[in-house]
Short mmCIF file of C-alpha atoms in Angstrom, two decimals:
data_model
loop_
_atom_site.label_atom_id
_atom_site.label_comp_id
_atom_site.label_asym_id
_atom_site.label_seq_id
_atom_site.Cartn_x
_atom_site.Cartn_y
_atom_site.Cartn_z
CA MET A 1 81.66 136.81 3.67
CA GLN A 2 81.18 133.07 4.10
CA HIS A 3 77.44 133.29 3.32
CA LEU A 4 77.95 135.27 0.12
CA SER A 5 78.50 133.63 -3.21
CA PRO A 6 82.24 133.33 -3.91
CA GLN A 7 82.05 135.73 -6.86
CA ILE A 8 80.35 138.41 -4.76
CA ALA A 9 82.73 137.75 -1.86
CA ALA A 10 85.74 138.17 -4.14
CA LEU A 11 84.38 141.38 -5.68
CA ALA A 12 83.46 142.77 -2.28
CA GLY A 13 86.89 141.92 -0.89
CA ALA A 14 88.63 143.53 -3.86
CA LEU A 15 86.50 146.68 -3.64
CA VAL A 16 86.93 147.06 0.11
CA GLY A 17 90.65 146.34 -0.17
CA ALA A 18 91.10 148.98 -2.89
CA LEU A 19 89.23 151.63 -0.89
CA VAL A 20 90.92 150.81 2.42
CA PHE A 21 94.41 150.78 0.91
CA ALA A 22 93.74 154.03 -0.98
CA ALA A 23 92.57 155.65 2.27
CA PHE A 24 95.68 154.30 4.02
CA VAL A 25 97.98 155.71 1.33
CA LEU A 26 96.25 159.10 1.49
CA ALA A 27 96.42 159.19 5.28
CA VAL A 28 100.09 158.20 5.44
CA GLY A 29 100.96 160.52 2.55
CA GLY A 30 99.17 163.41 4.23
CA ALA A 31 100.93 162.76 7.54
CA LEU A 32 104.34 162.62 5.84
CA LEU A 33 103.54 165.79 3.88
CA ARG A 34 102.64 167.67 7.06
CA MET A 35 105.77 166.43 8.84
CA ARG A 36 107.93 167.59 5.92
CA ALA A 37 106.18 170.97 5.83
CA ARG A 38 106.77 171.51 9.57
CA ARG A 39 110.43 170.56 9.23
CA LEU A 40 110.97 172.91 6.29
CA ALA A 41 109.12 175.74 8.05
CA GLU A 42 111.37 175.41 11.09
CA ALA A 43 114.44 175.38 8.83
CA ALA A 44 113.20 178.50 7.03
CA ARG A 45 112.75 180.40 10.30
CA ARG A 46 116.15 179.31 11.58
CA SER A 47 117.80 180.50 8.38
CA LEU A 48 116.46 184.02 8.99
CA GLY A 49 117.96 184.19 12.47
CA GLU A 50 116.55 185.36 15.80
CA PRO A 51 114.02 188.15 15.16
CA ARG A 52 113.43 191.46 16.95
CA GLY A 53 109.84 191.99 18.06
CA ALA A 54 110.07 195.76 18.79
CA LEU A 55 111.77 198.69 17.12
CA GLU A 56 113.23 199.87 20.41
CA GLU A 57 115.32 196.70 20.55
CA LEU A 58 117.19 197.91 17.47
CA GLY A 59 118.56 201.13 18.96
CA GLU A 60 120.63 202.80 16.30
CA GLU A 61 121.14 199.53 14.47
CA SER A 62 120.58 199.51 10.72
CA GLY A 63 121.47 197.33 7.77
CA ARG A 64 120.24 193.75 7.34
CA VAL A 65 117.99 192.71 10.24
CA THR A 66 115.30 190.14 11.04
CA LEU A 67 112.00 191.37 12.47
CA THR A 68 108.80 189.66 13.55
CA GLY A 69 105.27 191.01 13.51
CA THR A 70 101.86 190.85 11.88
CA LEU A 71 101.54 191.25 8.14
CA GLU A 72 99.24 194.04 6.96
CA THR A 73 98.20 195.16 3.47
CA LEU A 74 97.08 198.49 2.05
CA GLY A 75 95.43 198.69 -1.32
CA SER A 76 94.68 195.69 -3.51
CA GLY A 77 96.02 192.20 -2.77
CA CYS A 78 97.40 189.68 -5.24
CA ALA A 79 96.10 186.42 -6.72
CA ARG A 80 97.40 183.16 -5.27
CA PHE A 81 98.91 181.01 -8.01
CA GLU A 82 97.02 177.81 -7.32
CA ASP A 83 93.44 179.10 -7.14
CA GLY A 84 93.45 182.87 -7.66
CA ALA A 85 92.36 183.68 -4.08
CA SER A 86 93.34 187.14 -2.83
CA VAL A 87 96.36 187.06 -0.51
CA ALA A 88 99.08 189.42 0.70
CA VAL A 89 102.03 187.58 -0.89
CA ALA A 90 102.32 184.46 -3.07
CA THR A 91 105.46 182.63 -4.21
CA VAL A 92 105.92 179.69 -6.54
CA ALA A 93 109.30 177.95 -6.28
CA GLY A 94 110.78 175.32 -8.57
CA GLU A 95 112.58 172.17 -7.56
CA PHE A 96 115.79 173.48 -9.10
CA ALA A 97 117.06 176.59 -10.85
CA THR A 98 118.65 176.57 -14.28
CA PRO A 99 120.35 179.35 -16.26
CA GLY A 100 117.09 179.88 -18.16
CA ASN A 101 114.66 179.44 -15.29
CA PRO A 102 114.36 181.49 -12.09
CA PRO A 103 114.26 179.65 -8.76
CA ALA A 104 111.02 181.41 -7.76
CA LEU A 105 108.36 183.90 -8.80
CA THR A 106 106.53 186.14 -6.32
CA VAL A 107 103.55 188.47 -6.49
CA ARG A 108 102.60 190.83 -3.67
CA ALA A 109 99.95 193.28 -2.55
CA GLU A 110 100.26 196.91 -3.54
CA ARG A 111 101.53 197.85 -0.07
CA LEU A 112 102.86 195.55 2.64
CA ARG A 113 103.54 196.52 6.23
CA LEU A 114 104.86 194.71 9.28
CA LYS A 115 103.05 195.70 12.46
CA MET A 116 105.37 195.35 15.46
CA ARG A 117 104.78 195.96 19.15
CA ASP A 118 105.78 199.63 19.03
CA GLY A 119 105.48 200.66 15.40
CA ILE A 120 104.94 199.80 11.78
CA VAL A 121 107.60 198.95 9.20
CA GLU A 122 106.85 199.39 5.51
CA ILE A 123 108.04 196.52 3.29
CA ARG A 124 109.21 197.79 -0.07
CA GLY A 125 110.64 196.14 -3.13
CA PRO A 126 110.77 192.48 -4.16
CA VAL A 127 109.78 189.85 -1.58
CA GLU A 128 109.95 186.07 -1.45
CA ILE A 129 108.24 183.57 0.85
CA LEU A 130 110.61 180.98 2.25
CA GLY A 131 107.93 179.41 4.45
CA GLY A 132 104.23 180.03 3.86
CA ALA A 133 101.12 179.77 5.99
CA GLN A 134 99.48 177.88 3.11
CA GLU A 135 101.64 175.56 1.01
CA SER A 136 100.56 173.49 -1.96
CA ARG A 137 102.69 170.82 -3.59
CA PRO A 138 100.79 169.72 -6.70
CA GLY A 139 103.31 167.02 -7.51
CA GLY A 140 104.45 168.18 -10.93
CA GLY A 141 105.89 171.00 -12.96
CA TYR A 142 104.37 173.77 -15.03
CA GLU A 143 102.87 171.41 -17.62
CA ALA A 144 100.95 169.47 -14.95
CA LEU A 145 98.97 172.53 -13.86
CA ARG A 146 95.49 173.45 -15.04
CA PRO A 147 95.29 176.26 -17.66
CA GLN A 148 94.18 178.90 -15.10
CA ALA A 149 97.18 178.21 -12.85
CA ARG A 150 99.56 178.24 -15.82
CA ARG A 151 98.13 181.59 -16.91
CA ARG A 152 98.80 183.13 -13.48
CA LEU A 153 102.41 181.90 -13.61
CA ARG A 154 102.91 183.40 -17.08
CA GLU A 155 101.49 186.73 -15.94
CA ALA A 156 103.85 186.79 -12.94
CA ALA A 157 106.81 185.92 -15.20
CA GLU A 158 105.86 188.84 -17.50
CA GLY A 159 106.84 186.88 -20.57
CA GLY A 160 109.97 185.39 -19.05
CA PRO A 161 110.66 181.78 -18.03
CA VAL A 162 108.87 180.09 -15.13
CA PRO A 163 110.44 177.95 -12.36
CA ALA A 164 111.46 174.46 -13.44
CA GLY A 165 110.87 171.06 -11.86
CA ASP A 166 108.24 170.12 -9.30
CA LEU A 167 106.57 173.28 -8.05
CA GLU A 168 105.82 174.41 -4.51
CA MET A 169 103.29 177.20 -4.01
CA ARG A 170 103.41 179.29 -0.82
CA SER A 171 101.22 182.16 0.32
CA LEU A 172 100.66 184.54 3.25
CA ARG A 173 97.46 186.41 4.13
CA GLU A 174 96.91 189.65 5.94
CA GLY A 175 97.00 189.00 9.67
CA ASP A 176 99.57 186.19 9.48
CA ARG A 177 102.42 186.50 11.95
CA VAL A 178 105.66 186.40 10.00
CA ARG A 179 109.41 186.69 10.32
CA ALA A 180 110.95 189.13 7.81
CA MET A 181 114.58 189.67 6.86
CA GLY A 182 115.74 192.67 4.85
CA VAL A 183 117.65 195.92 4.99
CA LEU A 184 116.20 198.33 7.57
CA SER A 185 116.35 202.03 6.89
CA ARG A 186 114.90 205.06 8.64
CA VAL A 187 113.38 207.69 6.38
CA ASP A 188 112.57 211.24 7.45
CA ASP A 189 109.21 212.21 6.00
CA ALA A 190 107.16 214.92 7.64
CA GLY A 191 104.06 213.75 5.91
CA GLY A 192 104.56 210.09 6.81
CA ALA A 193 103.23 208.04 9.64
CA SER A 194 104.83 208.46 13.04
CA GLY A 195 107.67 206.10 13.86
CA TYR A 196 109.95 205.16 16.71
CA ARG A 197 111.04 208.17 18.89
CA ASP A 198 110.51 210.70 16.09
CA PRO A 199 106.95 211.42 14.89
CA ALA A 200 108.39 212.45 11.54
CA ALA A 201 110.37 209.22 11.17
CA ARG A 202 109.30 205.99 9.52
CA PHE A 203 111.07 202.67 9.06
CA GLU A 204 111.31 200.63 5.90
CA LEU A 205 112.44 197.08 5.26
CA VAL A 206 113.76 196.91 1.73
CA ALA A 207 115.44 194.40 -0.53
CA SER A 208 119.20 194.41 -0.89
CA LYS A 209 120.98 194.46 -4.22
CA ASP A 210 121.25 190.67 -4.38
CA ALA A 211 118.32 189.42 -2.28
CA ALA A 212 114.62 190.16 -1.85
CA VAL A 213 112.94 190.68 1.51
CA ILE A 214 112.51 187.15 2.83
CA LEU A 215 109.31 186.20 4.69
CA ALA A 216 108.59 183.10 6.76
CA PHE A 217 105.38 182.18 8.59
CA GLU A 218 105.80 181.96 12.37
CA GLY A 219 103.28 179.13 12.80
CA GLU A 220 102.68 175.64 11.47
CA PRO A 221 101.89 175.67 7.73
CA ARG A 222 98.75 174.19 6.20
CA ALA A 223 100.14 171.87 3.56
CA SER A 224 98.34 170.01 0.76
CA GLY A 225 99.55 167.52 -1.81
CA PRO A 226 98.72 166.25 -5.32
CA PHE A 227 95.36 164.67 -4.45
CA VAL A 228 94.02 167.92 -2.99
CA ALA A 229 95.49 169.79 -5.94
CA VAL A 230 93.48 167.62 -8.35
CA LEU A 231 90.27 168.10 -6.35
CA ALA A 232 90.88 171.85 -6.12
CA GLY A 233 91.44 172.15 -9.86
CA VAL A 234 95.09 173.16 -9.53
CA ARG A 235 96.64 170.34 -11.54
CA GLU A 236 95.60 167.87 -14.21
CA LEU A 237 94.80 164.27 -13.34
CA ARG A 238 97.13 162.89 -15.98
CA GLY A 239 100.40 161.74 -14.50
CA LEU A 240 98.62 160.71 -11.31
CA ALA A 241 96.16 158.33 -13.00
CA MET A 242 98.76 155.56 -13.30
CA ASN A 243 99.82 155.96 -9.65
CA ALA A 244 96.19 155.90 -8.54
CA ALA A 245 95.54 152.79 -10.63
CA GLN A 246 98.53 151.02 -9.08
CA VAL A 247 97.37 151.88 -5.56
CA LEU A 248 93.82 150.66 -6.27
CA ALA A 249 95.07 147.50 -7.99
CA PHE A 250 97.36 146.63 -5.08
CA GLY A 251 94.56 147.26 -2.59
CA ALA A 252 92.15 145.16 -4.65
CA ALA A 253 94.66 142.29 -4.77
CA CYS A 254 95.13 142.48 -1.00
CA GLY A 255 91.37 142.57 -0.45
CA PHE A 256 90.89 139.56 -2.72
CA ALA A 257 93.61 137.65 -0.86
CA VAL A 258 92.03 138.51 2.49
CA SER A 259 88.63 137.35 1.24
CA LEU A 260 90.18 134.00 0.30
CA TRP A 261 91.87 133.71 3.68
CA TRP A 262 88.64 134.61 5.42
CA SER A 263 86.79 131.91 3.54
CA LYS A 264 89.26 129.38 4.96
CA ALA A 265 88.34 130.31 8.52
CA PRO A 266 85.81 128.09 10.32
CA ALA A 267 82.78 128.71 8.15
CA SER A 268 80.28 126.44 9.86
CA ALA A 269 79.61 128.55 12.94
CA PRO A 270 76.38 127.69 14.74
CA ALA A 271 73.28 129.52 13.58
CA PRO A 272 71.80 132.13 15.97
CA ASP A 273 69.95 130.81 18.98
CA GLY A 274 66.31 130.07 18.29
CA THR A 275 66.85 129.22 14.63
CA ILE A 276 64.61 126.26 13.83
CA THR A 277 64.27 126.40 10.05
CA ARG A 278 67.02 126.83 7.44
CA CYS A 279 65.84 127.89 3.98
CA GLY A 280 67.63 128.26 0.67
CA GLN A 281 67.19 127.51 -3.03
CA GLY A 282 63.43 127.30 -2.50
CA ARG A 283 63.67 124.56 0.17
CA CYS A 284 63.42 124.72 3.96
CA VAL A 285 64.98 122.33 6.46
CA GLU A 286 63.36 121.79 9.83
CA ARG A 287 65.29 120.77 12.91
CA PRO A 288 64.87 116.99 13.37
CA PRO A 289 62.71 116.52 16.50
CA THR A 290 64.74 113.53 17.74
CA LEU A 291 67.96 115.51 18.25
CA PRO A 292 69.08 116.59 21.74
CA ALA A 293 67.92 120.10 22.60
CA ASP A 294 71.46 121.44 23.03
CA TRP A 295 72.70 120.41 19.57
CA VAL A 296 73.48 123.41 17.38
CA ARG A 297 73.19 123.99 13.66
CA HIS A 298 76.13 124.28 11.26
CA ASP A 299 76.16 125.12 7.53
CA PHE A 300 78.53 123.77 4.91
CA ALA A 301 79.31 124.55 1.23
CA GLU A 302 76.38 126.95 0.84
CA GLN A 303 73.82 124.12 0.50
CA TRP A 304 74.13 121.73 3.45
CA THR A 305 73.11 122.05 7.08
CA PHE A 306 73.62 119.66 10.00
CA PHE A 307 73.49 119.52 13.80
CA ALA A 308 76.13 118.55 16.36
CA ALA A 309 76.71 118.64 20.10
CA PRO A 310 78.13 121.91 21.49
CA GLU A 311 81.53 120.38 22.18
CA VAL A 312 81.98 119.28 18.57
CA LYS A 313 84.40 121.52 16.66
CA THR A 314 84.53 122.27 12.94
CA HIS A 315 87.00 123.77 10.50
CA ALA A 316 86.26 124.57 6.86
CA TRP A 317 88.90 124.96 4.19
CA GLN A 318 89.30 124.67 0.44
CA PRO A 319 92.14 122.73 -1.14
CA ASP A 320 91.70 123.99 -4.70
CA CYS A 321 88.73 126.13 -5.52
CA GLY A 322 88.86 129.22 -3.29
CA PHE A 323 85.79 128.48 -1.18
CA ALA A 324 84.95 126.16 1.75
CA GLN A 325 84.21 122.78 0.14
CA LEU A 326 85.86 120.54 2.73
CA LEU A 327 84.79 120.52 6.37
CA GLU A 328 86.49 118.77 9.27
CA VAL A 329 84.30 117.82 12.23
CA TRP A 330 85.83 116.40 15.38
CA SER A 331 85.56 115.77 19.12
CA ASN A 332 87.68 113.84 21.60
CA ASP A 333 86.23 110.54 20.35
CA PHE A 334 86.03 110.93 16.58
CA LYS A 335 87.22 112.93 13.59
CA MET A 336 85.47 113.03 10.22
CA HIS A 337 85.53 115.08 7.06
CA LEU A 338 82.79 116.20 4.68
CA ASP A 339 84.16 116.59 1.16
CA PHE A 340 81.83 118.11 -1.46
CA ASP A 341 83.43 117.70 -4.86
CA VAL A 342 82.84 116.91 -8.52
CA ARG A 343 83.58 113.27 -9.21
CA SER A 344 84.60 111.70 -12.51
CA GLU A 345 82.08 109.87 -14.65
CA GLU A 346 83.81 106.57 -13.83
CA GLY A 347 83.11 107.13 -10.15
CA ALA A 348 79.53 108.15 -10.79
CA ALA A 349 78.33 104.63 -11.78
CA GLY A 350 77.60 103.56 -8.23
CA PRO A 351 78.92 103.25 -4.67
CA ALA A 352 82.26 101.63 -4.09
CA ALA A 353 82.39 98.03 -2.98
CA GLY A 354 81.90 97.52 0.72
CA PHE A 355 79.36 100.31 1.25
CA GLY A 356 76.57 98.08 2.52
CA GLU A 357 75.02 99.54 5.68
CA GLU A 358 72.21 101.96 4.86
CA ILE A 359 71.32 105.18 6.71
CA ARG A 360 68.88 107.95 5.88
CA MET A 361 69.52 111.68 5.74
CA GLY A 362 66.01 113.01 5.41
CA GLU A 363 64.93 111.96 1.91
CA LEU A 364 68.45 110.95 0.93
CA VAL A 365 69.69 107.40 1.28
CA ALA A 366 73.37 106.89 2.10
CA ARG A 367 75.53 103.81 2.40
CA VAL A 368 78.10 103.26 5.12
CA SER A 369 81.26 101.17 5.14
CA ARG A 370 82.92 100.36 8.49
CA ARG A 371 86.41 99.00 9.04
CA GLU A 372 88.96 98.19 11.68
CA ILE A 373 92.05 100.40 11.67
CA ALA A 374 95.24 98.40 11.72
CA PRO A 375 97.70 99.34 14.52
CA ALA A 376 100.25 100.43 11.92
CA ASP A 377 97.78 103.02 10.58
CA ARG A 378 97.05 104.65 13.96
CA LYS A 379 99.96 107.11 13.90
CA GLN A 380 97.92 110.31 14.26
CA HIS A 381 95.37 108.95 16.75
CA PRO A 382 96.72 105.79 18.41
CA ASP A 383 93.46 105.29 20.38
CA PHE A 384 91.22 105.45 17.30
CA THR A 385 90.50 101.84 16.33
CA GLN A 386 87.48 102.20 14.01
CA GLY A 387 86.91 103.91 10.67
CA PHE A 388 83.93 104.53 8.42
CA GLY A 389 83.00 106.00 5.04
CA VAL A 390 79.68 107.32 3.75
CA TYR A 391 78.72 107.44 0.08
CA ILE A 392 75.87 109.54 -1.32
CA ALA A 393 75.28 109.58 -5.09
CA ASP A 394 74.40 112.70 -7.09
CA THR A 395 73.78 115.00 -4.16
CA GLY A 396 73.21 118.12 -6.20
CA PRO A 397 75.03 120.67 -8.34
CA CYS A 398 78.46 121.74 -7.26
CA PRO A 399 78.46 125.40 -6.13
CA SER A 400 79.83 127.80 -8.71
CA ALA A 401 82.88 128.38 -6.50
CA CYS A 402 83.91 124.76 -6.83
CA VAL A 403 84.24 124.67 -10.60
CA PRO A 404 83.60 127.30 -13.29
CA SER A 405 80.44 125.49 -14.43
CA SER A 406 77.93 124.99 -11.60
CA ASN A 407 75.71 122.47 -13.41
CA LEU A 408 78.01 119.50 -12.79
CA PRO A 409 76.78 116.91 -10.27
CA GLY A 410 78.45 117.20 -6.90
CA ARG A 411 79.35 114.28 -4.66
CA LEU A 412 79.38 114.49 -0.90
CA ILE A 413 82.00 112.06 0.39
CA ILE A 414 82.17 111.51 4.15
CA GLY A 415 84.78 109.59 6.07
CA GLY A 416 86.09 109.39 9.61
CA THR A 417 87.96 107.58 12.34
CA CYS A 418 86.71 106.88 15.88
CA ARG A 419 87.88 105.67 19.25
CA ASP A 420 85.39 102.77 19.14
CA ARG A 421 82.16 101.70 17.47
CA ALA A 422 80.02 103.79 19.85
CA ALA A 423 81.99 106.90 18.90
CA CYS A 424 81.44 106.10 15.20
CA ASP A 425 77.71 105.76 15.90
CA GLU A 426 77.78 109.26 17.45
CA ALA A 427 79.55 110.65 14.35
CA LEU A 428 77.05 108.92 12.05
CA ARG A 429 74.21 110.43 14.08
CA ILE A 430 75.60 113.84 13.06
CA VAL A 431 75.74 112.61 9.46
CA GLN A 432 72.06 111.57 9.65
CA SER A 433 71.13 115.17 10.60
CA LEU A 434 72.75 116.43 7.37
CA ARG A 435 70.23 117.94 4.93
CA PRO A 436 70.54 119.83 1.64
CA PHE A 437 68.73 123.17 1.44
#
């Protein structure tokens, strides 16, 4: 990101941040949704009690019982509320029940049977799914659904009210293993299917006067939330658009902040081994032949390159403008800074007094001022006795990251402190390798 223009770096950081945070929210939301679905499914099964897996376990018992087996259908199925797919049973439940709204609506196949280990039980009358194999939580009420889903709810309500509040849609398919609670009765019917002990007997699980036959899936449900509901055409996007915008905006802000932090990291890492020429803005910079072979290349402020010994360290940061415009370069014997900035017109008239010594940086001419550091000013580096400053006039346009207008002349100001004069000469040798590109 340090070699991109600051505008592109900021846009890239915002885009990546928005996408990453959105993916994070979806992943965490999906995980929480699945955890909640598992917990509710376990609670639904517990509420039905311990089931009987075979008719012989019942003996002469009758009345309200809980059985477990495989769900079978005969005849036509029913349409699932969310997408119209054919299923054995489908229930839509509201967040709360009111005097004018039922807690749930259910549609079922023409005939439902529960296949147990030693027989088949016919399920008759109203049913309701307390825990489904497939569960959809679209994240809204009736008005948030697409027209097709609303139509299926109205048809199931047969002109009456529909469940209120946030809806939860549950369904079971043929072949699902379920737990069923209802009133068990044995019916003598010579023409019926054979049943337990008596070929002319058949068992039925029917609804009681005040409760439907309750079904719960015996496995882990497949749950989906609002995002999947939008993609599947179950619910409208409105209502979620603001939430999605907030998630993307927060992620973009985080990505932008990270891009700024990243730009403060050491941005003048050595170029890859074997790099001899650095090109940019239509100019190429060759490696000066007089430099030691082990010196490595560093870049600074998108338009400067220089060389330094391997043990020399650098750190780039930006005090004001959001991109690396100030670079610190140091070793055990010296510390200097390269400050690329826009100077005032008053400071643009000429070099400050005392800049007399002249050095060359390729085609550029710079002036150096040396000084002794008074003992009272050696608080940070007590052993550093020498200081220097380098002045270069009109060194090029300031990068667009530095100020909004990139056509202002930029000034490269260099200063440093050293252990002794020889250490300052070593630092200035680095300065002399500095070239614009």
